[in-house]
């Protein structure tokens, strides 16, 4: 007999269907990305004359600084999410750097698996969950 198809994202990883600790869904993820990008744009306008490279660097720095310190980017935390290792542990210091480098490449972030984890999360073993 073949394995049954997972009935919800995160089932294969042992996460609950809904509520705290469940896999964060697409709407929240996109909202968090919009919040983080908007903050980067505001900082870029204020200090770098809205330079596109500066905006990208600010976005990346925010991700790298806040993920290990507060458990997610400001957008993640505002929308009730946090980033953890697949086993629920702290992400450490190197994973946010690698994850962010892959995130700014865009393609890894838009290719997802059945658990709604982008390639950038799979590469470093992280999961974005509801807090």
PDB file of N, CA and C in Angstrom, residues 60 63-69 72 76 83-104 117 119-127:
ATOM      1  N   UNK A  60      17.323  42.395   3.478  1.00  0.00           N
ATOM      2  CA  UNK A  60      18.123  41.243   3.888  1.00  0.00           C
ATOM      3  C   UNK A  60      18.658  41.400   5.311  1.00  0.00           C
ATOM      4  N   UNK A  63      15.961  40.752   7.876  1.00  0.00           N
ATOM      5  CA  UNK A  63      15.713  39.317   8.013  1.00  0.00           C
ATOM      6  C   UNK A  63      16.796  38.660   8.868  1.00  0.00           C
ATOM      7  N   UNK A  64      18.044  38.924   8.525  1.00  0.00           N
ATOM      8  CA  UNK A  64      19.177  38.284   9.194  1.00  0.00           C
ATOM      9  C   UNK A  64      19.272  38.681  10.665  1.00  0.00           C
ATOM     10  N   UNK A  65      18.960  39.917  10.991  1.00  0.00           N
ATOM     11  CA  UNK A  65      19.040  40.366  12.386  1.00  0.00           C
ATOM     12  C   UNK A  65      17.876  39.886  13.249  1.00  0.00           C
ATOM     13  N   UNK A  66      16.674  39.936  12.699  1.00  0.00           N
ATOM     14  CA  UNK A  66      15.502  39.664  13.520  1.00  0.00           C
ATOM     15  C   UNK A  66      15.126  38.190  13.632  1.00  0.00           C
ATOM     16  N   UNK A  67      15.422  37.380  12.630  1.00  0.00           N
ATOM     17  CA  UNK A  67      15.028  35.963  12.718  1.00  0.00           C
ATOM     18  C   UNK A  67      15.657  35.281  13.925  1.00  0.00           C
ATOM     19  N   UNK A  68      16.964  35.397  14.153  1.00  0.00           N
ATOM     20  CA  UNK A  68      17.511  34.710  15.337  1.00  0.00           C
ATOM     21  C   UNK A  68      17.212  35.407  16.664  1.00  0.00           C
ATOM     22  N   UNK A  69      16.915  36.706  16.622  1.00  0.00           N
ATOM     23  CA  UNK A  69      16.714  37.428  17.883  1.00  0.00           C
ATOM     24  C   UNK A  69      15.273  37.424  18.379  1.00  0.00           C
ATOM     25  N   UNK A  72      11.674  35.668  14.094  1.00  0.00           N
ATOM     26  CA  UNK A  72      11.084  35.944  12.788  1.00  0.00           C
ATOM     27  C   UNK A  72      11.327  37.382  12.417  1.00  0.00           C
ATOM     28  N   UNK A  76       6.739  38.779  10.096  1.00  0.00           N
ATOM     29  CA  UNK A  76       6.331  37.484  10.660  1.00  0.00           C
ATOM     30  C   UNK A  76       5.696  37.678  12.033  1.00  0.00           C
ATOM     31  N   UNK A  83       9.703  31.590  13.019  1.00  0.00           N
ATOM     32  CA  UNK A  83      10.500  30.648  12.255  1.00  0.00           C
ATOM     33  C   UNK A  83      11.257  29.761  13.222  1.00  0.00           C
ATOM     34  N   UNK A  84      11.113  28.451  13.055  1.00  0.00           N
ATOM     35  CA  UNK A  84      11.789  27.479  13.912  1.00  0.00           C
ATOM     36  C   UNK A  84      12.420  26.401  13.039  1.00  0.00           C
ATOM     37  N   UNK A  85      13.314  25.634  13.641  1.00  0.00           N
ATOM     38  CA  UNK A  85      13.801  24.442  12.962  1.00  0.00           C
ATOM     39  C   UNK A  85      12.651  23.457  12.874  1.00  0.00           C
ATOM     40  N   UNK A  86      12.735  22.505  11.988  1.00  0.00           N
ATOM     41  CA  UNK A  86      11.657  21.530  11.805  1.00  0.00           C
ATOM     42  C   UNK A  86      11.340  20.802  13.112  1.00  0.00           C
ATOM     43  N   UNK A  87      12.331  20.667  14.006  1.00  0.00           N
ATOM     44  CA  UNK A  87      12.086  20.014  15.296  1.00  0.00           C
ATOM     45  C   UNK A  87      11.609  20.992  16.369  1.00  0.00           C
ATOM     46  N   UNK A  88      11.389  22.252  15.995  1.00  0.00           N
ATOM     47  CA  UNK A  88      10.867  23.253  16.918  1.00  0.00           C
ATOM     48  C   UNK A  88      11.917  24.069  17.643  1.00  0.00           C
ATOM     49  N   UNK A  89      13.187  23.781  17.423  1.00  0.00           N
ATOM     50  CA  UNK A  89      14.269  24.459  18.129  1.00  0.00           C
ATOM     51  C   UNK A  89      14.589  25.819  17.509  1.00  0.00           C
ATOM     52  N   UNK A  90      15.465  26.556  18.185  1.00  0.00           N
ATOM     53  CA  UNK A  90      15.938  27.866  17.727  1.00  0.00           C
ATOM     54  C   UNK A  90      16.718  27.703  16.427  1.00  0.00           C
ATOM     55  N   UNK A  91      16.599  28.665  15.527  1.00  0.00           N
ATOM     56  CA  UNK A  91      17.226  28.571  14.198  1.00  0.00           C
ATOM     57  C   UNK A  91      18.723  28.802  14.199  1.00  0.00           C
ATOM     58  N   UNK A  92      19.270  29.367  15.255  1.00  0.00           N
ATOM     59  CA  UNK A  92      20.697  29.623  15.299  1.00  0.00           C
ATOM     60  C   UNK A  92      21.076  30.872  14.523  1.00  0.00           C
ATOM     61  N   UNK A  93      22.362  30.998  14.223  1.00  0.00           N
ATOM     62  CA  UNK A  93      22.858  32.211  13.580  1.00  0.00           C
ATOM     63  C   UNK A  93      23.119  32.061  12.085  1.00  0.00           C
ATOM     64  N   UNK A  94      23.575  30.925  11.617  1.00  0.00           N
ATOM     65  CA  UNK A  94      23.910  30.784  10.195  1.00  0.00           C
ATOM     66  C   UNK A  94      22.691  30.549   9.316  1.00  0.00           C
ATOM     67  N   UNK A  95      21.668  29.888   9.828  1.00  0.00           N
ATOM     68  CA  UNK A  95      20.498  29.581   9.003  1.00  0.00           C
ATOM     69  C   UNK A  95      19.783  30.827   8.470  1.00  0.00           C
ATOM     70  N   UNK A  96      19.605  31.866   9.305  1.00  0.00           N
ATOM     71  CA  UNK A  96      18.966  33.077   8.765  1.00  0.00           C
ATOM     72  C   UNK A  96      19.759  33.708   7.614  1.00  0.00           C
ATOM     73  N   UNK A  97      21.065  33.599   7.642  1.00  0.00           N
ATOM     74  CA  UNK A  97      21.882  34.168   6.575  1.00  0.00           C
ATOM     75  C   UNK A  97      21.654  33.403   5.271  1.00  0.00           C
ATOM     76  N   UNK A  98      21.769  32.087   5.330  1.00  0.00           N
ATOM     77  CA  UNK A  98      21.574  31.266   4.126  1.00  0.00           C
ATOM     78  C   UNK A  98      20.135  31.386   3.630  1.00  0.00           C
ATOM     79  N   UNK A  99      19.169  31.337   4.548  1.00  0.00           N
ATOM     80  CA  UNK A  99      17.754  31.440   4.172  1.00  0.00           C
ATOM     81  C   UNK A  99      17.487  32.769   3.462  1.00  0.00           C
ATOM     82  N   UNK A 100      18.035  33.853   3.995  1.00  0.00           N
ATOM     83  CA  UNK A 100      17.810  35.173   3.413  1.00  0.00           C
ATOM     84  C   UNK A 100      18.466  35.300   2.044  1.00  0.00           C
ATOM     85  N   UNK A 101      19.667  34.774   1.893  1.00  0.00           N
ATOM     86  CA  UNK A 101      20.314  34.812   0.578  1.00  0.00           C
ATOM     87  C   UNK A 101      19.468  34.085  -0.463  1.00  0.00           C
ATOM     88  N   UNK A 102      18.893  32.954  -0.087  1.00  0.00           N
ATOM     89  CA  UNK A 102      18.015  32.235  -1.008  1.00  0.00           C
ATOM     90  C   UNK A 102      16.698  32.979  -1.225  1.00  0.00           C
ATOM     91  N   UNK A 103      16.190  33.621  -0.176  1.00  0.00           N
ATOM     92  CA  UNK A 103      14.943  34.381  -0.284  1.00  0.00           C
ATOM     93  C   UNK A 103      15.075  35.535  -1.274  1.00  0.00           C
ATOM     94  N   UNK A 104      16.179  36.263  -1.221  1.00  0.00           N
ATOM     95  CA  UNK A 104      16.326  37.401  -2.124  1.00  0.00           C
ATOM     96  C   UNK A 104      16.550  36.964  -3.574  1.00  0.00           C
ATOM     97  N   UNK A 117       6.489  24.601   2.485  1.00  0.00           N
ATOM     98  CA  UNK A 117       7.822  25.108   2.811  1.00  0.00           C
ATOM     99  C   UNK A 117       8.530  25.428   1.505  1.00  0.00           C
ATOM    100  N   UNK A 119      11.780  26.347  -0.907  1.00  0.00           N
ATOM    101  CA  UNK A 119      13.118  25.742  -0.980  1.00  0.00           C
ATOM    102  C   UNK A 119      14.104  26.445  -0.063  1.00  0.00           C
ATOM    103  N   UNK A 120      13.897  27.747   0.166  1.00  0.00           N
ATOM    104  CA  UNK A 120      14.783  28.472   1.078  1.00  0.00           C
ATOM    105  C   UNK A 120      14.650  27.936   2.507  1.00  0.00           C
ATOM    106  N   UNK A 121      13.452  27.516   2.905  1.00  0.00           N
ATOM    107  CA  UNK A 121      13.262  26.922   4.234  1.00  0.00           C
ATOM    108  C   UNK A 121      13.756  25.473   4.268  1.00  0.00           C
ATOM    109  N   UNK A 122      13.480  24.727   3.236  1.00  0.00           N
ATOM    110  CA  UNK A 122      13.931  23.337   3.183  1.00  0.00           C
ATOM    111  C   UNK A 122      15.449  23.242   3.225  1.00  0.00           C
ATOM    112  N   UNK A 123      16.124  24.159   2.542  1.00  0.00           N
ATOM    113  CA  UNK A 123      17.586  24.128   2.477  1.00  0.00           C
ATOM    114  C   UNK A 123      18.237  24.263   3.845  1.00  0.00           C
ATOM    115  N   UNK A 124      17.602  25.015   4.737  1.00  0.00           N
ATOM    116  CA  UNK A 124      18.180  25.225   6.063  1.00  0.00           C
ATOM    117  C   UNK A 124      17.428  24.497   7.177  1.00  0.00           C
ATOM    118  N   UNK A 125      16.385  23.751   6.813  1.00  0.00           N
ATOM    119  CA  UNK A 125      15.651  22.953   7.789  1.00  0.00           C
ATOM    120  C   UNK A 125      14.693  23.720   8.667  1.00  0.00           C
ATOM    121  N   UNK A 126      14.181  24.852   8.177  1.00  0.00           N
ATOM    122  CA  UNK A 126      13.277  25.663   8.976  1.00  0.00           C
ATOM    123  C   UNK A 126      11.832  25.526   8.540  1.00  0.00           C
ATOM    124  N   UNK A 127      10.937  25.937   9.438  1.00  0.00           N
ATOM    125  CA  UNK A 127       9.503  25.909   9.187  1.00  0.00           C
ATOM    126  C   UNK A 127       8.932  27.207   9.738  1.00  0.00           C
TER     127      UNK A 127
END
